[in-house]
Short mmCIF file of C-alpha atoms in Angstrom, two decimals:
data_model
loop_
_atom_site.label_atom_id
_atom_site.label_comp_id
_atom_site.label_asym_id
_atom_site.label_seq_id
_atom_site.Cartn_x
_atom_site.Cartn_y
_atom_site.Cartn_z
CA MET A 9 23.04 0.62 68.69
CA TRP A 10 22.83 0.41 64.78
CA GLU A 11 23.30 -3.71 66.05
CA GLN A 12 20.36 -3.31 67.28
CA ILE A 13 18.90 -1.40 64.60
CA ALA A 14 20.80 -3.84 61.96
CA ALA A 15 18.77 -6.97 63.59
CA ASN A 16 15.51 -5.30 64.09
CA ARG A 17 16.38 -4.40 60.24
CA ARG A 18 17.36 -8.27 58.52
CA LYS A 19 13.78 -9.93 60.95
CA SER A 20 11.50 -6.61 58.77
CA PHE A 21 13.44 -7.58 55.66
CA LEU A 22 12.66 -11.33 55.36
CA LEU A 23 9.09 -10.35 55.76
CA VAL A 24 9.33 -7.84 53.02
CA VAL A 25 11.02 -10.33 50.83
CA GLY A 26 7.90 -12.50 51.53
CA ALA A 27 5.19 -9.63 50.59
CA ALA A 28 7.53 -9.00 47.07
CA LEU A 29 7.49 -13.36 46.55
CA LEU A 30 3.40 -13.12 47.21
CA LEU A 31 3.24 -9.68 44.45
CA MET A 32 4.89 -11.16 42.08
CA ALA A 33 2.39 -14.64 42.72
CA LEU A 34 -0.21 -12.21 42.28
CA GLY A 35 0.99 -10.76 38.96
CA TRP A 36 2.55 -14.42 37.69
CA PHE A 37 -0.60 -16.04 38.30
CA LEU A 38 -3.27 -12.97 37.54
CA GLY A 39 -1.17 -13.26 34.14
CA GLU A 40 -1.28 -16.82 33.10
CA TYR A 41 -5.30 -16.12 33.74
CA PHE A 42 -6.17 -13.45 32.16
CA GLY A 43 -3.68 -13.17 28.75
CA GLY A 44 -3.56 -16.89 28.67
CA ARG A 45 -0.99 -20.04 29.03
CA GLY A 46 2.00 -18.17 29.10
CA PHE A 47 1.24 -15.22 30.50
CA GLY A 48 2.27 -15.07 33.42
CA PRO A 49 5.47 -13.21 32.80
CA PHE A 50 3.82 -10.20 31.42
CA GLY A 51 1.73 -10.29 34.20
CA LEU A 52 4.15 -10.36 37.17
CA GLY A 53 6.00 -7.76 34.89
CA ILE A 54 3.05 -5.66 35.63
CA ALA A 55 2.64 -6.08 39.16
CA ALA A 56 6.48 -5.67 39.54
CA VAL A 57 6.03 -2.22 37.22
CA VAL A 58 2.66 -0.73 40.01
CA TRP A 59 4.67 -1.79 43.16
CA PHE A 60 8.52 0.26 41.71
CA VAL A 61 6.25 3.01 41.30
CA MET A 62 4.06 2.89 43.82
CA THR A 63 7.36 2.44 46.16
CA LEU A 64 9.12 5.50 43.82
CA PHE A 65 5.59 7.96 44.92
CA ALA A 66 5.95 6.44 48.97
CA TYR A 67 9.75 7.09 48.87
CA TYR A 68 10.04 11.04 47.63
CA GLN A 69 5.68 11.94 49.06
CA GLY A 70 5.19 9.34 51.11
CA ASP A 71 5.44 11.13 53.87
CA GLN A 72 3.79 14.21 52.45
CA VAL A 73 0.53 11.90 50.98
CA MET A 74 0.23 10.97 54.92
CA LEU A 75 0.47 14.59 56.12
CA SER A 76 -1.95 15.39 54.10
CA ILE A 77 -4.86 12.61 54.22
CA ALA A 78 -3.76 13.06 58.38
CA GLY A 79 -4.68 17.17 57.99
CA ALA A 80 -1.27 18.01 59.72
CA LYS A 81 -0.17 21.70 59.98
CA LYS A 82 3.68 22.98 61.21
CA VAL A 83 4.08 24.99 63.56
CA ASP A 84 6.61 26.40 64.62
CA LYS A 85 8.72 27.23 68.26
CA ALA A 86 6.45 30.07 68.46
CA ASP A 87 3.16 28.08 67.80
CA LEU A 88 2.96 25.57 70.37
CA PRO A 89 6.98 25.90 72.84
CA ILE A 90 6.18 23.41 75.55
CA LEU A 91 5.57 20.65 72.07
CA PHE A 92 8.37 22.06 70.64
CA ASN A 93 10.81 22.08 73.81
CA VAL A 94 9.58 18.64 74.57
CA VAL A 95 11.10 17.58 70.78
CA GLU A 96 13.91 19.31 71.35
CA GLU A 97 14.33 17.25 74.50
CA MET A 98 13.84 14.11 72.55
CA THR A 99 15.90 14.51 69.84
CA LEU A 100 18.84 14.90 71.96
CA ALA A 101 18.10 11.80 73.65
CA ALA A 102 17.49 9.58 71.39
CA GLY A 103 20.62 11.33 69.67
CA LEU A 104 19.37 11.80 65.88
CA SER A 105 21.41 14.12 64.17
CA ARG A 106 18.27 16.88 63.01
CA MET A 107 15.12 17.57 64.70
CA PRO A 108 11.82 16.75 63.32
CA ALA A 109 9.32 18.99 61.51
CA VAL A 110 7.18 18.68 64.27
CA TYR A 111 2.47 18.66 62.84
CA VAL A 112 -0.73 19.67 64.51
CA ILE A 113 -3.89 17.74 63.42
CA ASP A 114 -7.31 19.15 64.39
CA ASP A 115 -8.51 16.08 65.76
CA PRO A 116 -10.34 15.61 69.58
CA ALA A 117 -8.89 12.01 68.89
CA PRO A 118 -5.44 11.86 71.23
CA ASN A 119 -2.76 10.87 68.80
CA ALA A 120 0.50 10.34 67.06
CA PHE A 121 2.82 9.22 63.77
CA ALA A 122 5.51 9.65 63.15
CA ALA A 123 6.21 9.33 59.77
CA GLY A 124 9.60 10.39 56.89
CA ARG A 125 12.22 8.14 54.38
CA ARG A 126 15.47 9.39 56.43
CA PRO A 127 15.57 10.41 60.04
CA GLU A 128 17.61 13.95 58.38
CA ASN A 129 13.72 14.36 57.07
CA ALA A 130 11.37 12.54 59.40
CA ALA A 131 8.75 14.56 60.85
CA VAL A 132 6.33 14.16 63.91
CA ALA A 133 2.67 13.98 64.28
CA VAL A 134 0.21 14.82 66.74
CA THR A 135 -3.44 15.43 67.26
CA SER A 136 -5.29 18.75 69.35
CA GLY A 137 -6.50 15.98 70.97
CA LEU A 138 -3.05 14.60 72.49
CA LEU A 139 -2.17 17.95 72.97
CA ARG A 140 -4.55 18.37 75.35
CA GLN A 141 -5.41 15.72 77.59
CA LEU A 142 -1.91 14.67 78.23
CA ASN A 143 0.43 16.26 80.86
CA ARG A 144 4.24 17.11 80.27
CA ASP A 145 5.32 13.75 81.13
CA GLU A 146 3.19 12.53 78.96
CA LEU A 147 3.61 14.31 75.98
CA GLN A 148 7.26 12.94 76.80
CA GLY A 149 6.39 9.86 76.68
CA VAL A 150 4.91 9.38 73.50
CA VAL A 151 7.32 11.88 71.26
CA ALA A 152 10.21 9.67 72.78
CA HIS A 153 8.22 6.63 71.28
CA GLU A 154 7.43 8.42 67.74
CA MET A 155 11.69 9.65 68.31
CA ALA A 156 11.85 5.71 68.52
CA HIS A 157 10.61 4.66 65.20
CA ILE A 158 12.28 7.63 63.03
CA ARG A 159 15.50 5.92 64.77
CA ASN A 160 15.29 3.06 64.84
CA ARG A 161 14.30 3.73 60.85
CA ASP A 162 11.11 2.19 61.84
CA ILE A 163 9.25 4.52 59.72
CA GLN A 164 10.50 4.84 55.93
CA LEU A 165 10.75 0.24 56.43
CA MET A 166 6.41 0.22 56.79
CA LEU A 167 6.34 2.98 54.43
CA PHE A 168 8.38 -0.02 52.85
CA ALA A 169 6.39 -3.11 53.90
CA GLY A 170 2.60 -0.68 53.71
CA VAL A 171 3.27 -0.08 49.21
CA LEU A 172 3.84 -3.62 49.81
CA ALA A 173 0.40 -4.67 50.96
CA GLY A 174 -1.03 -1.84 49.27
CA ALA A 175 0.10 -3.16 45.90
CA ILE A 176 -1.61 -6.68 46.19
CA VAL A 177 -4.31 -5.03 47.38
CA ILE A 178 -4.93 -3.63 44.43
CA LEU A 179 -4.14 -6.52 42.10
CA ALA A 180 -6.08 -8.43 44.00
CA GLU A 181 -9.25 -5.74 42.98
CA VAL A 182 -8.51 -6.04 40.49
CA GLY A 183 -8.16 -9.95 39.20
CA LEU A 184 -11.22 -9.88 41.29
CA ARG A 185 -13.16 -7.01 39.52
CA GLY A 186 -11.83 -7.73 35.49
CA MET A 187 -13.17 -11.72 36.85
CA TRP A 188 -16.95 -10.59 37.58
CA PHE A 189 -17.34 -9.09 34.47
CA GLY A 190 -16.05 -11.89 32.85
CA GLY A 191 -12.76 -11.26 32.12
CA GLY A 192 -10.23 -13.39 31.36
CA ARG A 193 -9.02 -16.00 28.31
CA SER A 194 -8.68 -19.21 30.69
CA ARG A 195 -12.59 -18.79 30.55
CA SER A 196 -13.30 -19.84 26.60
CA ARG A 197 -10.41 -21.93 26.62
CA ARG A 198 -12.25 -24.15 29.21
CA SER A 199 -15.17 -24.29 26.16
CA SER A 200 -13.41 -25.19 23.81
CA GLY A 201 -11.22 -27.77 25.50
CA GLY A 202 -7.93 -28.29 26.49
CA GLN A 203 -7.84 -26.28 29.64
CA ASP A 204 -6.46 -29.19 32.41
CA GLY A 205 -4.15 -26.26 32.85
CA SER A 206 -6.19 -23.40 33.10
CA ALA A 207 -8.34 -24.54 35.49
CA ILE A 208 -5.85 -24.80 37.55
CA VAL A 209 -3.80 -22.06 37.11
CA ALA A 210 -7.80 -20.59 37.80
CA ILE A 211 -7.75 -21.84 40.98
CA LEU A 212 -4.68 -21.02 42.12
CA ALA A 213 -5.57 -17.14 40.61
CA ILE A 214 -9.04 -16.97 41.98
CA ALA A 215 -7.53 -17.91 45.41
CA LEU A 216 -4.54 -16.12 44.99
CA MET A 217 -6.15 -13.53 44.70
CA ILE A 218 -8.46 -14.03 47.96
CA LEU A 219 -5.74 -14.78 49.70
CA ALA A 220 -2.53 -12.11 49.37
CA PRO A 221 -4.51 -9.62 50.84
CA ILE A 222 -5.34 -10.81 54.20
CA LEU A 223 -1.46 -12.43 53.90
CA ALA A 224 -0.02 -9.13 52.10
CA GLN A 225 -1.91 -6.74 55.65
CA LEU A 226 -0.53 -10.21 57.80
CA ILE A 227 2.87 -9.51 57.33
CA TYR A 228 2.32 -5.62 57.43
CA PHE A 229 0.66 -6.37 60.76
CA ALA A 230 3.74 -8.36 62.27
CA VAL A 231 6.60 -5.80 60.95
CA SER A 232 4.19 -3.28 62.78
CA ARG A 233 3.85 -5.00 66.96
CA LYS A 234 7.33 -6.24 66.94
CA ARG A 235 8.89 -2.01 66.30
CA GLU A 236 5.34 -0.68 69.00
CA TYR A 237 7.54 -3.42 71.81
CA LEU A 238 10.95 -2.14 71.11
CA ALA A 239 10.02 1.99 70.70
CA ASP A 240 8.41 0.94 73.95
CA ALA A 241 11.47 0.23 75.26
CA SER A 242 13.18 2.88 73.53
CA ALA A 243 10.56 5.93 75.19
CA ALA A 244 11.28 4.43 78.97
CA THR A 245 15.23 5.03 78.51
CA PHE A 246 15.39 8.42 76.72
CA THR A 247 13.01 9.86 79.10
CA ARG A 248 13.75 7.32 81.60
CA TYR A 249 10.48 7.48 83.40
CA PRO A 250 8.55 4.36 81.96
CA GLU A 251 5.65 6.49 83.69
CA GLY A 252 5.01 8.69 81.38
CA LEU A 253 4.57 6.56 78.28
CA ALA A 254 2.73 3.95 79.92
CA SER A 255 -0.09 6.57 81.53
CA ALA A 256 -0.40 8.49 77.83
CA LEU A 257 -1.22 5.30 76.78
CA ASP A 258 -4.33 4.54 78.83
CA LYS A 259 -5.30 8.12 79.01
CA ILE A 260 -5.04 7.50 74.65
CA ALA A 261 -6.51 3.89 75.03
CA ARG A 262 -9.62 5.30 77.28
CA ALA A 263 -11.07 8.32 74.70
CA PRO A 264 -13.36 7.45 73.02
CA GLN A 265 -13.00 9.59 70.35
CA GLN A 266 -13.07 8.51 66.88
CA LEU A 267 -9.70 9.77 64.74
CA GLY A 268 -10.94 11.03 61.24
CA GLY A 269 -8.61 10.79 57.82
CA VAL A 270 -7.25 7.41 58.56
CA THR A 271 -6.97 4.16 56.51
CA GLN A 272 -6.07 0.65 56.53
CA ALA A 273 -1.92 1.84 55.28
CA THR A 274 -1.61 4.62 57.64
CA ALA A 275 -3.55 2.76 60.55
CA PRO A 276 -0.44 0.77 61.75
CA MET A 277 1.48 4.05 61.37
CA TYR A 278 0.58 4.81 65.57
CA ILE A 279 0.98 5.63 68.54
CA ILE A 280 -2.54 3.58 69.04
CA ASN A 281 -4.12 1.74 66.20
CA PRO A 282 -7.07 4.64 65.73
CA LEU A 283 -9.55 2.55 63.40
CA LYS A 284 -9.91 0.09 67.36
CA ARG A 285 -12.91 0.22 67.29
CA ALA A 286 -14.10 -0.56 63.42
CA GLY A 287 -12.84 -3.96 63.41
CA LYS A 288 -13.81 -5.42 66.72
CA ALA A 289 -14.16 -8.87 65.73
CA ALA A 290 -11.10 -8.81 63.94
CA ALA A 291 -8.56 -6.91 66.76
CA ASN A 292 -6.85 -9.67 67.48
CA ALA A 293 -5.35 -10.82 64.63
CA THR A 294 -5.03 -8.16 62.21
CA SER A 295 -4.25 -5.53 65.22
CA THR A 296 -1.96 -3.65 64.60
CA HIS A 297 -0.47 -2.66 67.57
CA PRO A 298 0.55 -4.79 70.87
CA PRO A 299 -3.06 -5.28 72.97
CA ILE A 300 -3.18 -1.83 74.47
CA ASP A 301 -3.36 -3.33 78.58
CA GLU A 302 -0.38 -5.11 78.03
CA ARG A 303 2.11 -2.26 77.11
CA ILE A 304 0.59 -0.42 80.18
CA ARG A 305 1.34 -3.26 82.83
CA ILE A 306 5.06 -4.09 80.97
CA LEU A 307 6.25 -0.13 81.15
CA ARG A 308 4.60 -0.81 85.10
CA SER A 309 6.21 -2.63 85.74
CA MET A 310 9.39 -2.57 84.85
CA ALA A 311 12.13 -2.13 87.95
CA GLY A 312 14.68 0.62 86.02
CA ALA A 313 14.43 2.68 83.25
CA GLY A 314 16.99 0.46 80.18
CA PHE A 315 15.68 -2.60 77.69
CA ALA A 316 17.46 -5.23 80.73
CA ALA A 317 14.23 -3.88 82.30
CA TYR A 318 11.57 -3.89 79.74
CA GLU A 319 13.04 -7.08 78.58
CA GLU A 320 12.03 -8.49 82.40
CA SER A 321 9.15 -7.20 82.47
CA TYR A 322 7.35 -8.25 79.41
CA ARG A 323 8.81 -11.69 79.87
CA GLN A 324 7.07 -11.69 83.21
CA ALA A 325 3.70 -10.37 81.97
CA THR A 326 3.48 -12.28 78.96
CA GLY A 327 5.07 -15.78 80.19
CA LYS A 328 6.79 -15.56 76.66
CA GLN A 329 11.44 -15.49 75.58
CA GLY A 330 11.86 -12.14 74.71
CA VAL A 331 10.89 -9.40 72.79
CA LEU A 332 13.82 -6.56 72.75
CA PRO A 333 16.89 -7.91 69.42
CA GLY A 334 19.71 -9.48 71.83
CA SER A 335 22.05 -6.01 71.20
CA ALA A 336 19.55 -3.70 72.05
CA LEU A 337 20.32 -5.58 75.58
CA LYS A 338 23.99 -6.16 75.38
CA GLU A 339 24.87 -2.25 75.24
CA ASP A 340 22.03 -1.50 77.59
CA GLU A 341 23.26 1.27 80.09
CA ALA A 342 21.95 0.33 83.48
CA ARG A 343 19.27 3.61 84.04
CA ALA A 344 18.30 4.24 86.81
CA PRO A 345 14.46 5.89 86.15
CA ARG A 346 14.03 9.80 86.63
CA SER A 347 13.66 10.91 90.07
CA GLY A 348 10.37 13.01 91.03
CA GLU A 349 6.43 11.91 91.96
CA PRO A 350 3.96 12.21 88.88
CA GLU A 351 3.41 15.56 87.80
CA ALA A 352 0.51 17.00 90.53
CA ARG A 353 -2.85 17.60 89.18
CA ASP A 354 -1.50 17.92 85.78
CA ALA A 355 -0.16 21.23 86.71
CA SER A 356 1.16 21.65 82.28
CA ARG A 357 -1.57 19.93 80.98
CA ARG A 358 -3.64 24.04 81.19
CA THR A 359 -0.50 25.67 79.96
CA ILE A 360 -0.63 22.70 76.78
CA ALA A 361 -3.96 23.32 75.76
CA ARG A 362 -4.26 26.71 75.82
CA GLN A 363 -1.52 26.44 72.94
CA VAL A 364 -2.55 24.37 70.68
CA ASP A 365 -6.49 26.77 70.99
CA ASP A 366 -4.84 29.63 70.39
CA PHE A 367 -3.04 27.57 67.61
CA PHE A 368 -6.01 26.94 66.07
CA TYR A 369 -7.68 29.82 66.70
CA ARG A 370 -4.61 31.87 65.38
CA GLN A 371 -5.18 29.43 62.42
CA GLY A 372 -9.07 30.14 61.98
CA GLY A 373 -9.01 33.78 62.30
CA TYR A 374 -10.44 33.94 65.73
CA ARG A 375 -9.92 37.56 66.57
CA ARG A 376 -8.15 38.16 70.91
CA ILE A 377 -9.23 40.76 73.14
CA GLU A 378 -8.03 41.05 76.65
CA CYS A 379 -10.10 42.61 79.26
CA ALA A 380 -8.97 44.47 81.66
CA CYS A 381 -9.90 42.57 84.57
CA GLY A 382 -7.58 39.35 82.63
CA THR A 383 -10.10 37.71 80.57
CA VAL A 384 -8.76 36.81 77.25
CA LEU A 385 -12.60 36.51 74.47
CA LYS A 386 -11.81 35.12 71.85
CA ILE A 387 -14.68 36.38 69.19
CA PRO A 388 -14.79 33.38 65.71
CA PRO A 389 -14.94 34.90 63.06
CA ASP A 390 -18.10 34.78 62.08
CA PHE A 391 -19.26 36.27 65.60
CA ARG A 392 -22.86 37.98 64.67
CA ALA A 393 -23.99 40.02 67.58
CA PRO A 394 -21.89 43.33 67.52
CA ARG A 395 -20.42 43.64 71.45
CA ALA A 396 -18.92 40.41 72.98
CA GLY A 397 -19.41 40.87 76.78
CA CYS A 398 -16.63 39.54 79.61
CA PRO A 399 -18.32 37.46 82.48
CA ARG A 400 -15.78 38.36 84.53
CA CYS A 401 -15.58 42.15 85.02
CA GLY A 402 -19.62 42.98 83.24
CA ALA A 403 -17.31 45.02 80.54
CA VAL A 404 -18.02 45.41 76.89
CA HIS A 405 -16.02 45.61 74.82
CA GLU A 406 -17.77 47.06 71.18
CA LEU A 407 -16.26 44.86 67.90
CA GLY A 408 -17.13 47.00 65.22
CA MET B 29 -19.39 26.96 67.79
CA LYS B 30 -23.09 27.76 68.02
CA CYS B 31 -24.61 27.64 71.12
CA PRO B 32 -27.20 24.31 71.77
CA ALA B 33 -30.59 26.14 72.86
CA CYS B 34 -30.12 29.34 70.66
CA ARG B 35 -27.89 28.26 67.82
CA VAL B 36 -25.78 31.34 67.58
CA PRO B 37 -22.13 31.88 67.11
CA MET B 38 -20.75 30.48 71.14
CA TYR B 39 -17.68 32.88 71.62
CA ALA B 40 -14.12 31.56 74.08
CA VAL B 41 -13.37 33.18 77.78
CA GLU B 42 -9.98 32.46 79.08
CA PHE B 43 -9.50 33.03 83.04
CA LYS B 44 -6.14 31.43 84.76
CA GLN B 45 -5.46 29.50 81.63
CA VAL B 46 -9.28 28.17 82.13
CA GLU B 47 -11.57 28.09 79.25
CA VAL B 48 -15.33 28.46 77.94
CA ASP B 49 -18.10 29.01 74.78
CA LEU B 50 -20.58 31.85 76.37
CA CYS B 51 -23.53 32.76 73.93
CA PRO B 52 -24.03 35.40 73.48
CA ASP B 53 -28.01 35.24 73.60
CA CYS B 54 -28.50 33.31 76.79
CA GLY B 55 -25.63 33.37 78.92
CA GLY B 56 -24.93 29.53 78.83
CA VAL B 57 -22.28 28.23 79.30
CA TRP B 58 -20.80 25.66 77.65
CA PHE B 59 -17.41 22.98 79.25
CA ASP B 60 -15.80 21.55 77.36
CA ARG B 61 -14.77 17.56 78.69
CA GLY B 62 -10.93 18.70 78.15
CA GLU B 63 -11.64 21.54 79.84
CA LEU B 64 -13.97 19.52 82.77
CA SER B 65 -10.55 16.82 83.51
CA LEU B 66 -8.72 19.70 83.58
CA LEU B 67 -10.72 20.74 85.89
CA LEU B 68 -11.65 18.09 88.27
CA GLY B 69 -9.29 15.17 87.92
CA VAL B 70 -10.56 11.75 86.97
CA GLU B 71 -10.07 10.43 90.37
CA ARG B 72 -12.93 12.32 91.89
CA PRO B 73 -15.41 13.00 89.26
CA LEU B 74 -18.13 15.02 90.39
CA GLU B 75 -22.21 13.65 91.43
CA THR B 76 -24.33 12.95 89.06
CA GLU B 77 -27.95 11.62 88.44
CA PRO B 78 -30.47 10.74 84.97
CA ALA B 79 -32.98 13.76 86.05
CA ALA B 80 -36.17 13.47 84.33
CA THR B 81 -37.36 16.14 83.52
CA ASP B 82 -39.67 17.67 80.30
CA GLU B 83 -37.10 20.14 79.17
CA ASP B 84 -36.59 20.46 74.94
CA ALA B 85 -33.35 17.81 74.54
CA ARG B 86 -30.30 19.81 72.98
CA PRO B 87 -27.92 18.27 70.48
CA CYS B 88 -24.24 18.43 71.31
CA PRO B 89 -22.61 21.69 69.83
CA LEU B 90 -19.48 19.99 68.97
CA CYS B 91 -20.81 16.42 67.26
CA ASP B 92 -24.30 17.16 67.13
CA LYS B 93 -25.71 14.06 68.57
CA THR B 94 -28.73 14.88 71.84
CA MET B 95 -26.92 15.17 75.21
CA ASP B 96 -28.55 13.32 78.20
CA LYS B 97 -30.28 15.27 80.89
CA LEU B 98 -28.06 15.07 84.15
CA ASN B 99 -28.51 16.86 87.60
CA ILE B 100 -24.91 17.11 88.97
CA GLY B 101 -22.94 17.79 92.56
CA PRO B 102 -23.55 17.39 96.07
CA SER B 103 -27.31 17.51 96.23
CA LEU B 104 -27.52 16.90 92.81
CA ARG B 105 -29.95 20.01 92.46
CA VAL B 106 -28.27 21.33 88.83
CA LEU B 107 -29.37 20.66 86.03
CA VAL B 108 -28.23 20.06 82.89
CA ASP B 109 -26.74 18.77 79.19
CA ARG B 110 -24.24 16.17 78.93
CA CYS B 111 -22.16 14.52 75.55
CA PRO B 112 -20.91 11.80 77.13
CA ASP B 113 -17.79 12.02 74.33
CA CYS B 114 -17.51 16.09 73.98
CA GLY B 115 -18.59 17.91 77.32
CA MET B 116 -21.22 20.13 80.16
CA TRP B 117 -23.82 22.80 79.03
CA PHE B 118 -24.94 24.97 81.77
CA ASP B 119 -27.88 27.45 80.90
CA ARG B 120 -27.08 31.29 82.32
CA ARG B 121 -27.12 31.15 86.52
CA GLU B 122 -26.17 26.71 86.62
CA VAL B 123 -22.24 27.53 87.01
CA GLU B 124 -23.09 28.97 89.81
CA ASP B 125 -25.67 27.29 91.51
CA LEU B 126 -23.52 24.75 90.94
CA GLY B 127 -20.35 26.63 92.61
CA ARG B 128 -23.30 26.91 95.59
CA ASP B 129 -24.21 23.55 96.01
CA LEU B 130 -20.35 22.51 96.35
CA ARG B 131 -19.73 25.67 99.08
CA ASP B 132 -23.09 25.00 100.80
CA ASN B 133 -21.78 21.29 101.08
CA GLU B 134 -17.82 21.98 102.02
CA VAL B 135 -17.08 20.28 98.64
CA GLY B 136 -13.14 20.54 98.98
CA ILE B 137 -12.75 21.68 94.70
CA ASP B 138 -9.28 21.41 92.72
CA PRO B 139 -7.73 25.52 93.99
CA ALA B 140 -7.71 26.58 89.99
CA LEU B 141 -11.15 25.19 89.63
CA ALA B 142 -11.98 27.71 92.44
CA GLU B 143 -10.53 30.80 91.72
CA PHE B 144 -11.38 30.41 88.31
CA LEU B 145 -15.45 29.81 89.33
CA ASN B 146 -14.73 32.40 92.21
CA GLY B 147 -13.70 35.15 89.47
CA VAL B 148 -15.99 34.32 86.37
CA PHE B 149 -19.12 32.72 87.91
CA PRO B 150 -19.22 33.78 91.80
CA VAL B 151 -22.09 33.35 94.74
CA LYS B 152 -23.92 36.06 95.35
CA GLY B 153 -25.73 35.80 98.14
CA ASP B 154 -25.06 34.34 102.44
CA ARG B 155 -26.35 31.16 102.51
#
C-alpha cells in the first residue's frame, strides 16, 4: 500500500515541479519586464519568497483556513453519533493511526472534503445537506472516499499544489495590473532605443502573465482528477460496498443547491466539484473532477469490491488503459462485496437528519419542549408568540 | 425561518423522527425538501400539476424566491406552494386534505408517512 502511495506521489511530484518552474519563469520575466535588463534574478527571488511564505502559512494554517472559509464547526460524538461511528469505522478500515477531527458545515448543498497536513492531524468535513440526504451506507461511502484522500496523502499534496497555483495567479495578477497602470521600465527604454531584447522580454512576460494562471489551474486539476479515481477505488475497498458511494455521488450530483463558501482554490478539495454550475462552458477541460456519471458507472459495474475490480470496470467504462497505480493492484486482496440489500427506504436517514438538525438547533439557541404526547417542539430564539401549541394533542405550552 | 404567509417566526415540530415547521399564527405547515424526500422517497413522487389560481404568490421561507402554485395528490385537489429547491408549503388543513385524498384513492403510502399524518394531521370524518 505504501508503495502505491509513493507511486502516486511521484507522478504528482512531476506536475508540482512543473508548476514550480512555471512560477520561477513568471518571476524572472516579471523582473526583466518591470525592473529592466538584469532584474530577472530579483523577480525570481520575489516569486520564491511569495511562494515560500504562502507554503509555510498553508502548511501550518491551511486546514484551519480552509475549514473556516467553509464555515465548518467541530462536532463531538454526543452531537452526531452516527457520523462519528462511521468515521471511526472508516478510520479502522483505512488503517489510519488516529481518527480525524469531524466537522460539519451548515449548508443545504451536499458535499464533503478532507483537510490537514498529515494523516495524524487531519479533518473530515461534511455539509448538513449531505447528512440530511444520505443514508448510512452512502455516508459511509463518502467518508471512506475522504479517508482515502487522507491515507494517500492527497490532502497534503493538494495543499501544496493549490498554494503553488495560487502564487502564480497572484504574481500574474500583480504583473497585469502593473502593466495596466503603465508601469515597467521597458517602456521608457524602448523610447530611448536599444530595445530589441526588451521587446522580446516584454512579449514573453505578457504571454506568461496571461498563460501561467491557466496552466497552473490545469496542472492543479490534473493532479486532483487522478486522485479522485484512486479515492473512489479505495472507498469501495474500505466499505466493501461500491454501491454506497455510487448512490451517494448520484444524490450529490442531482442536488439543486449551490454550495457557498467555495473558491476556485478550494474547489478541488471537495468530493464533487462545488462550482459545477458556475463555469459550465469550460466544464470539461478545467474540471477538477472526473465526470460524475463516469465515476458512478465505474462503481456500479464493479464485479467485486477491490482495486482490481475497479480497474477492470474503469477500463470497460472508459476504454482507456487503466487508472490505478500498479502497486495497488498487486497488493489487492480479492475482496468480495459486502452482502446485504440496499437499505430499505433509507431508514437511517431520518435518524441522521434529526441528529444534524438538533445539533444546529442547539447551536442556534433553540428551546426544546417535549410534549407528553410524544412530539418535540423546537422554538427558535426569535419566536414572538407567548405560547406554542402541539399540533398532535392540542396541548398549549407556555413559553414565559 | 418565517412563515411565507404571515412573516412571523415559525417553530419546528418533530414526531416519529419526521419534522415540519408550523406557523403559530395561521397554522400553515412547511415541509422541507429533505423531509418530503424522506417521506415520499424518490421512486414514487406525488402527482403534481401546475395550478391556475389567483391566490397570492408567496416567497420561499428559505431562499426567498417566489414559489410555484401546484395541485397535488391523486385527485389533484390540494393547492400548495412549492419551491423546487427547498420544499412545500401547506395552508392550514391542507395536509389533512391531502391525507383524505390519499385515503379516498386508496394510495398505499410509506408506513412512516402514514404514522406521521395520522398522528399529527389526522383525517377526521368519514368518506
